[in-house]
Amino acid sequence: MHKIAVRALSANTNTELLEKQAREFRAEYVCVYSESAYSDISQRLADTKIKVLCGMEGLCELARLECDIVVNSVVGMVGLLPTLAAAEAGNDIALANKETLVAGGTLVTDCVSRNGVQLLPIDSEHSAIFQCLMGAGNNRPEKILLTASGGPFYGWSKDQLRGVTVEQALKHPNWSMGAKITIDSATLMNKGLELIEAVRLFNVKPEQVEIVVHRQSIIHSAVEFCDGAVIAQLGTADMRIPIQLALTYPDRLLSPAKKLSLSDVGNLTFGKADDQTFTCLAAAKKAIAMDGNAPCAVNSANEAAVALFLKKKIRFLDIGEAVNGALDAVKFIANPTLQEILDTGSAAEEFVAARYGRA
Ligand code: MG
């Protein structure tokens, strides 16, 4: 029987939800990343003994607390330093923050192995791949089949995409998620980031990962072995399944998620991803082929561009242009240090700001 106790919780600016969760789970610590939310959350929790922290320092302090596992679900490259802090403190990490692995690359994976901690994926596709490899022993996958829903604009032409509004892009067909990742799903940048994440997590070459568009989001990904056997993980599109497994691994527990009925689903379809139209995906593929600081550059350019798009300051197709432009503009470094990764992130953001303004 697993009993999960929560020591600490964090939020960016949503102090109302943070207060509710902190009281419900009797957290010892909370942290708001946005320093402007500090006084509000402090007032909300003034009648409790909960310690209130803020900013990057606060996030890293939470990540270093003595615990069994740190769940990193912050949005964007902000998650990089807390991930490294958790690993250095000897804490296992359940990672929902793909940008950390994309930008940090081997800095993160080396830090994890040097400290002997586990990195458990929460991203549904990577949890699926991880599950397909549970019990695979020494057999390494020859290929990873990374499934993609295709997002709300699957099959659309560039002409059709020109007029896409924020409201249209925020409507994902299968998953209910935060704004940034929903836009990333619409541009296919999310799949590009996940391709890079898969290369990092499972130590495969980029050409060993095949992106398969699967509109129903029932197969969450699959692996192929040398004998041609393909093992897939299936389930309803409910993030509680991968989140729970990351927390209880290697055990499986009862889950409130709806069970899958294949006969109700009926048909499963498969297709190819169009990286000619969805140029963010092309940029991500190019970046992981280059490796070094290139994935960090495309990731940071994308973060800046998506923030601008959400504020209606650029158009949908500008996101791909910003990402490809930053990849060409930012100086390539084959083996970046942590500082060089952080600097690359800033340089890519500056590139986007110079061309399109700030969010
Ligand atoms: Mg995913």
Coordinates of C-alpha atoms and ligand atoms in Angstrom, one line a residue:
M1 CA 0.0 0.0 0.0
H2 CA 1.4 3.3 -1.0
K3 CA 0.7 6.4 1.1
I4 CA 1.9 9.5 -0.5
A5 CA 2.8 12.5 1.7
V6 CA 3.4 15.8 0.1
R7 CA 6.2 17.9 1.6
A8 CA 6.2 20.8 -0.7
L9 CA 4.2 22.4 -3.6
S10 CA 4.9 25.1 -6.1
A11 CA 3.1 27.3 -8.6
N12 CA 4.0 30.2 -10.9
T13 CA 1.3 32.7 -10.1
N14 CA -1.8 30.6 -9.3
T15 CA -1.9 31.4 -5.5
E16 CA -5.5 30.4 -5.1
L17 CA -4.9 26.8 -6.2
L18 CA -1.6 26.6 -4.4
E19 CA -3.3 27.6 -1.1
K20 CA -6.0 25.1 -1.6
Q21 CA -3.5 22.3 -2.4
A22 CA -1.2 23.3 0.5
R23 CA -4.0 23.1 3.0
E24 CA -5.5 19.8 1.6
F25 CA -2.1 18.0 1.5
R26 CA -0.7 19.7 4.6
A27 CA 2.5 20.7 2.8
E28 CA 5.4 22.0 4.9
Y29 CA 6.7 24.3 2.1
V30 CA 5.2 26.2 -0.8
C31 CA 7.1 28.2 -3.5
V32 CA 5.8 30.7 -6.1
Y33 CA 8.1 31.2 -9.0
S34 CA 6.7 34.6 -9.7
E35 CA 8.1 37.0 -7.1
S36 CA 5.1 39.2 -7.5
A37 CA 2.9 36.5 -6.1
Y38 CA 4.9 36.1 -2.9
S39 CA 3.0 38.6 -0.7
D40 CA -0.3 37.2 -1.8
I41 CA 0.5 33.6 -1.0
S42 CA 2.2 34.6 2.3
Q43 CA -1.0 36.4 3.4
R44 CA -3.2 33.5 2.3
L45 CA -1.2 31.1 4.4
A46 CA -0.5 33.5 7.3
D47 CA -2.6 31.4 9.7
T48 CA -0.5 28.2 9.0
K49 CA 3.0 27.1 9.7
I50 CA 3.7 26.5 6.0
K51 CA 7.0 28.1 4.9
V52 CA 6.7 30.3 1.9
L53 CA 9.5 30.6 -0.6
C54 CA 9.8 32.3 -4.0
G55 CA 11.7 32.5 -7.3
M56 CA 14.3 30.1 -8.8
E57 CA 16.1 29.9 -5.4
G58 CA 12.9 28.7 -3.8
L59 CA 12.3 26.1 -6.5
C60 CA 15.8 24.7 -6.1
E61 CA 15.4 24.7 -2.3
L62 CA 12.2 22.6 -2.7
A63 CA 14.0 20.3 -5.1
R64 CA 16.7 19.6 -2.5
L65 CA 14.4 18.8 0.4
E66 CA 14.8 15.2 1.7
C67 CA 12.2 13.2 -0.1
D68 CA 11.6 10.0 -2.2
I69 CA 10.8 11.8 -5.4
V70 CA 10.5 15.3 -6.8
V71 CA 7.8 15.9 -9.5
N72 CA 9.0 18.6 -11.9
S73 CA 6.0 19.9 -13.8
V74 CA 7.0 23.5 -14.3
V75 CA 6.6 24.9 -17.8
G76 CA 9.7 25.6 -19.8
M77 CA 13.5 25.8 -19.3
V78 CA 12.8 27.3 -15.8
G79 CA 12.8 23.6 -14.8
L80 CA 16.5 23.0 -15.6
L81 CA 18.2 24.2 -12.4
P82 CA 15.6 22.6 -10.0
T83 CA 16.1 19.3 -11.9
L84 CA 19.9 19.5 -11.4
A85 CA 19.3 20.5 -7.8
A86 CA 17.1 17.5 -7.1
A87 CA 19.6 15.1 -8.7
E88 CA 22.5 16.5 -6.8
A89 CA 20.6 16.1 -3.5
G90 CA 20.1 12.4 -4.4
N91 CA 16.3 12.7 -5.1
D92 CA 14.6 10.7 -7.8
I93 CA 12.8 12.9 -10.3
A94 CA 9.5 12.4 -12.0
L95 CA 9.8 14.6 -15.0
A96 CA 6.8 16.3 -16.7
N97 CA 9.0 19.2 -17.8
K98 CA 10.4 18.1 -21.2
E99 CA 12.1 21.4 -21.9
T100 CA 14.6 20.6 -19.1
L101 CA 15.9 17.5 -21.0
V102 CA 15.7 19.2 -24.4
A103 CA 17.7 22.3 -23.3
G104 CA 20.0 20.6 -20.7
G105 CA 20.7 17.5 -22.8
T106 CA 23.6 15.5 -21.5
L107 CA 24.2 17.9 -18.7
V108 CA 21.0 16.6 -17.1
T109 CA 21.4 12.9 -18.0
D110 CA 25.0 12.9 -16.8
C111 CA 24.0 14.6 -13.6
V112 CA 21.3 12.0 -13.1
S113 CA 23.6 9.0 -13.6
R114 CA 26.5 10.6 -11.6
N115 CA 24.2 11.0 -8.6
G116 CA 22.7 7.5 -9.0
V117 CA 19.1 8.8 -9.1
Q118 CA 16.2 7.8 -11.3
L119 CA 14.6 9.9 -13.9
L120 CA 11.0 8.7 -14.4
P121 CA 9.1 10.1 -17.4
I122 CA 5.6 11.6 -16.9
D123 CA 5.1 12.7 -20.5
S124 CA 2.6 10.2 -21.7
E125 CA 4.6 9.0 -24.7
H126 CA 7.8 8.6 -22.8
S127 CA 6.0 6.9 -19.9
A128 CA 4.6 4.5 -22.6
I129 CA 8.1 3.8 -24.0
F130 CA 9.4 3.3 -20.5
Q131 CA 6.6 0.8 -19.8
C132 CA 7.3 -1.0 -23.1
L133 CA 10.8 -1.4 -21.9
M134 CA 9.8 -2.7 -18.4
G135 CA 10.7 -6.4 -18.6
A136 CA 12.8 -6.0 -21.8
G137 CA 15.9 -7.0 -19.8
N138 CA 19.0 -6.4 -21.8
N139 CA 17.2 -6.1 -25.1
R140 CA 17.6 -2.6 -26.5
P141 CA 14.9 -1.1 -28.8
E142 CA 15.9 -0.8 -32.4
K143 CA 13.3 1.8 -33.0
I144 CA 10.9 4.0 -31.0
L145 CA 7.5 4.7 -32.5
L146 CA 6.6 8.0 -31.0
T147 CA 2.9 8.6 -31.5
A148 CA 1.4 12.1 -32.1
S149 CA -2.2 13.1 -32.1
G150 CA -1.4 15.6 -34.9
G151 CA -3.1 18.4 -33.0
P152 CA -6.1 20.4 -34.1
F153 CA -4.7 21.3 -37.5
Y154 CA -3.7 17.9 -38.8
G155 CA -3.9 17.8 -42.7
W156 CA -4.0 21.6 -42.9
S157 CA -2.0 23.5 -45.5
K158 CA 0.2 26.5 -44.8
D159 CA -2.4 28.7 -46.4
Q160 CA -5.1 27.4 -44.0
L161 CA -2.7 27.9 -41.1
R162 CA -2.1 31.6 -41.9
G163 CA -5.3 32.8 -40.2
V164 CA -5.3 30.4 -37.1
T165 CA -6.4 32.2 -34.0
V166 CA -5.2 31.7 -30.4
E167 CA -8.7 30.3 -29.5
Q168 CA -8.5 27.7 -32.3
A169 CA -5.0 26.7 -31.4
L170 CA -6.0 26.2 -27.7
K171 CA -8.6 23.5 -28.6
H172 CA -6.8 20.2 -28.5
P173 CA -8.8 17.2 -29.8
N174 CA -7.8 14.7 -27.1
W175 CA -5.9 16.1 -24.2
S176 CA -6.7 18.9 -21.8
M177 CA -3.5 20.6 -20.9
G178 CA -1.9 24.0 -20.1
A179 CA -1.7 26.8 -22.7
K180 CA 2.0 26.5 -23.6
I181 CA 1.9 22.7 -24.3
T182 CA -1.4 23.0 -26.2
I183 CA 0.1 25.6 -28.6
D184 CA 3.1 23.3 -28.9
S185 CA 0.8 20.5 -29.9
A186 CA -0.9 22.6 -32.5
T187 CA 2.5 23.6 -34.1
L188 CA 3.9 20.1 -33.7
M189 CA 6.7 21.7 -31.7
N190 CA 5.6 19.4 -28.8
K191 CA 6.4 16.4 -30.9
G192 CA 9.7 17.9 -31.9
L193 CA 10.6 18.4 -28.2
E194 CA 9.4 14.9 -27.4
L195 CA 11.6 13.5 -30.2
I196 CA 14.6 15.2 -28.5
E197 CA 13.3 14.0 -25.1
A198 CA 13.2 10.4 -26.3
V199 CA 16.7 10.6 -27.6
R200 CA 17.9 11.8 -24.2
L201 CA 15.9 9.5 -22.0
F202 CA 16.3 6.3 -23.9
N203 CA 19.8 6.9 -25.3
V204 CA 18.9 6.3 -29.0
K205 CA 19.9 8.1 -32.1
P206 CA 17.4 10.6 -33.6
E207 CA 17.0 8.4 -36.7
Q208 CA 15.8 5.5 -34.4
V209 CA 12.7 7.6 -33.5
E210 CA 9.8 7.5 -35.9
I211 CA 6.9 9.9 -35.4
V212 CA 3.6 8.3 -36.2
V213 CA 0.4 10.4 -36.3
H214 CA -2.3 8.5 -34.5
R215 CA -5.4 10.6 -34.2
Q216 CA -7.1 8.7 -31.4
S217 CA -4.4 8.9 -28.8
I218 CA -5.0 5.3 -27.6
I219 CA -1.5 4.0 -28.4
H220 CA 0.7 6.2 -26.4
S221 CA 3.9 5.0 -28.1
A222 CA 5.7 1.7 -29.0
V223 CA 9.1 0.2 -29.3
E224 CA 10.4 -2.2 -32.0
F225 CA 13.0 -4.9 -31.2
C226 CA 15.5 -6.5 -33.6
D227 CA 13.3 -9.5 -34.2
G228 CA 10.5 -7.2 -35.6
A229 CA 8.3 -7.5 -32.5
V230 CA 6.6 -4.2 -31.6
I231 CA 5.4 -3.6 -28.0
A232 CA 3.0 -0.8 -27.5
Q233 CA 1.3 0.8 -24.4
L234 CA -2.4 1.6 -24.7
G235 CA -4.9 3.3 -22.6
T236 CA -7.4 6.2 -22.4
A237 CA -6.0 9.7 -22.7
D238 CA -5.7 10.3 -19.0
M239 CA -2.6 11.8 -17.5
R240 CA -3.3 10.3 -14.1
I241 CA -2.0 6.9 -15.4
P242 CA 1.5 8.1 -16.2
I243 CA 1.7 10.4 -13.2
Q244 CA 0.7 7.7 -10.8
L245 CA 3.1 5.1 -12.3
A246 CA 6.0 7.6 -11.9
L247 CA 5.1 8.0 -8.2
T248 CA 4.5 4.3 -7.4
Y249 CA 7.0 2.6 -9.8
P250 CA 7.6 -0.3 -10.1
D251 CA 4.2 -1.0 -8.6
R252 CA 0.9 -0.4 -10.3
L253 CA -2.0 0.8 -8.2
L254 CA -5.8 1.2 -8.8
S255 CA -6.4 4.4 -10.7
P256 CA -9.5 6.5 -11.1
A257 CA -8.8 6.7 -14.9
K258 CA -11.5 5.3 -17.2
K259 CA -10.6 1.9 -18.5
L260 CA -10.0 1.4 -22.2
S261 CA -12.5 -0.4 -24.4
L262 CA -11.0 -1.2 -27.7
S263 CA -14.3 -2.4 -29.1
D264 CA -15.9 1.0 -28.3
V265 CA -12.9 2.8 -29.9
G266 CA -13.4 0.7 -33.1
N267 CA -10.7 2.1 -35.4
L268 CA -7.1 3.1 -34.8
T269 CA -5.5 5.1 -37.7
F270 CA -1.9 5.9 -38.4
G271 CA -0.2 8.5 -40.7
K272 CA 2.9 10.6 -41.2
A273 CA 3.8 13.9 -39.6
D274 CA 4.1 16.8 -42.1
D275 CA 7.3 18.7 -41.2
Q276 CA 7.2 20.8 -44.4
T277 CA 4.0 22.5 -43.2
F278 CA 4.7 22.3 -39.5
T279 CA 8.2 23.9 -39.6
C280 CA 8.7 23.7 -35.8
L281 CA 9.0 20.0 -36.2
A282 CA 11.6 20.4 -38.9
A283 CA 13.6 22.8 -36.7
A284 CA 13.5 20.3 -33.8
K285 CA 14.8 17.5 -36.0
K286 CA 17.5 19.7 -37.3
A287 CA 18.5 20.7 -33.8
I288 CA 18.8 17.2 -32.4
A289 CA 20.9 16.2 -35.5
M290 CA 23.3 19.1 -34.6
D291 CA 22.9 18.4 -30.9
G292 CA 25.1 20.6 -28.5
N293 CA 23.3 23.8 -27.7
A294 CA 21.0 23.6 -30.8
P295 CA 18.0 22.0 -29.0
C296 CA 18.3 24.6 -26.3
A297 CA 18.2 27.4 -28.9
V298 CA 15.0 26.1 -30.6
N299 CA 13.3 25.4 -27.3
S300 CA 14.0 28.9 -25.9
A301 CA 13.0 30.6 -29.2
N302 CA 9.8 28.6 -29.1
E303 CA 9.0 29.6 -25.5
A304 CA 9.4 33.2 -26.4
A305 CA 7.4 32.9 -29.6
V306 CA 4.5 31.0 -28.0
A307 CA 4.3 33.7 -25.3
L308 CA 4.0 36.3 -28.1
F309 CA 1.4 34.3 -29.9
L310 CA -0.7 33.8 -26.8
K311 CA -0.7 37.6 -26.4
K312 CA -1.8 37.9 -30.0
K313 CA 1.4 39.8 -30.9
I314 CA 2.5 37.4 -33.7
R315 CA 0.7 35.0 -36.0
F316 CA 0.6 31.2 -35.8
L317 CA 3.1 30.6 -38.6
D318 CA 5.5 33.1 -37.1
I319 CA 6.3 30.6 -34.4
G320 CA 8.0 28.3 -36.8
E321 CA 9.8 31.1 -38.5
A322 CA 11.1 32.4 -35.1
V323 CA 12.3 28.9 -34.1
N324 CA 14.0 28.2 -37.4
G325 CA 15.5 31.7 -37.4
A326 CA 16.9 31.4 -33.9
L327 CA 18.5 28.0 -34.8
D328 CA 20.4 29.7 -37.7
A329 CA 21.3 32.8 -35.7
V330 CA 22.5 31.5 -32.4
K331 CA 26.2 30.5 -32.2
F332 CA 26.5 26.7 -32.2
I333 CA 28.4 25.1 -29.3
A334 CA 29.1 21.4 -29.5
N335 CA 29.7 20.7 -25.8
P336 CA 28.1 23.5 -23.9
T337 CA 28.6 24.1 -20.2
L338 CA 25.6 24.9 -17.9
Q339 CA 26.4 28.6 -18.3
E340 CA 26.6 28.3 -22.0
I341 CA 23.2 26.6 -22.0
L342 CA 21.7 29.4 -20.0
D343 CA 23.3 32.0 -22.3
T344 CA 22.0 30.1 -25.4
G345 CA 18.5 30.3 -23.9
S346 CA 18.9 34.1 -23.4
A347 CA 20.4 34.6 -26.9
A348 CA 17.5 32.7 -28.6
E349 CA 15.0 34.8 -26.6
E350 CA 16.8 38.0 -27.6
F351 CA 16.7 36.9 -31.2
V352 CA 12.9 36.5 -31.0
A353 CA 12.5 39.8 -29.1
A354 CA 14.6 41.7 -31.7
R355 CA 12.5 40.4 -34.6
Y356 CA 9.0 40.4 -33.0
G357 CA 9.1 42.3 -29.7
R358 CA 8.4 41.1 -26.2
A359 CA 5.4 39.4 -24.8
Ligands
MG1 MG 3.4 14.1 -24.5

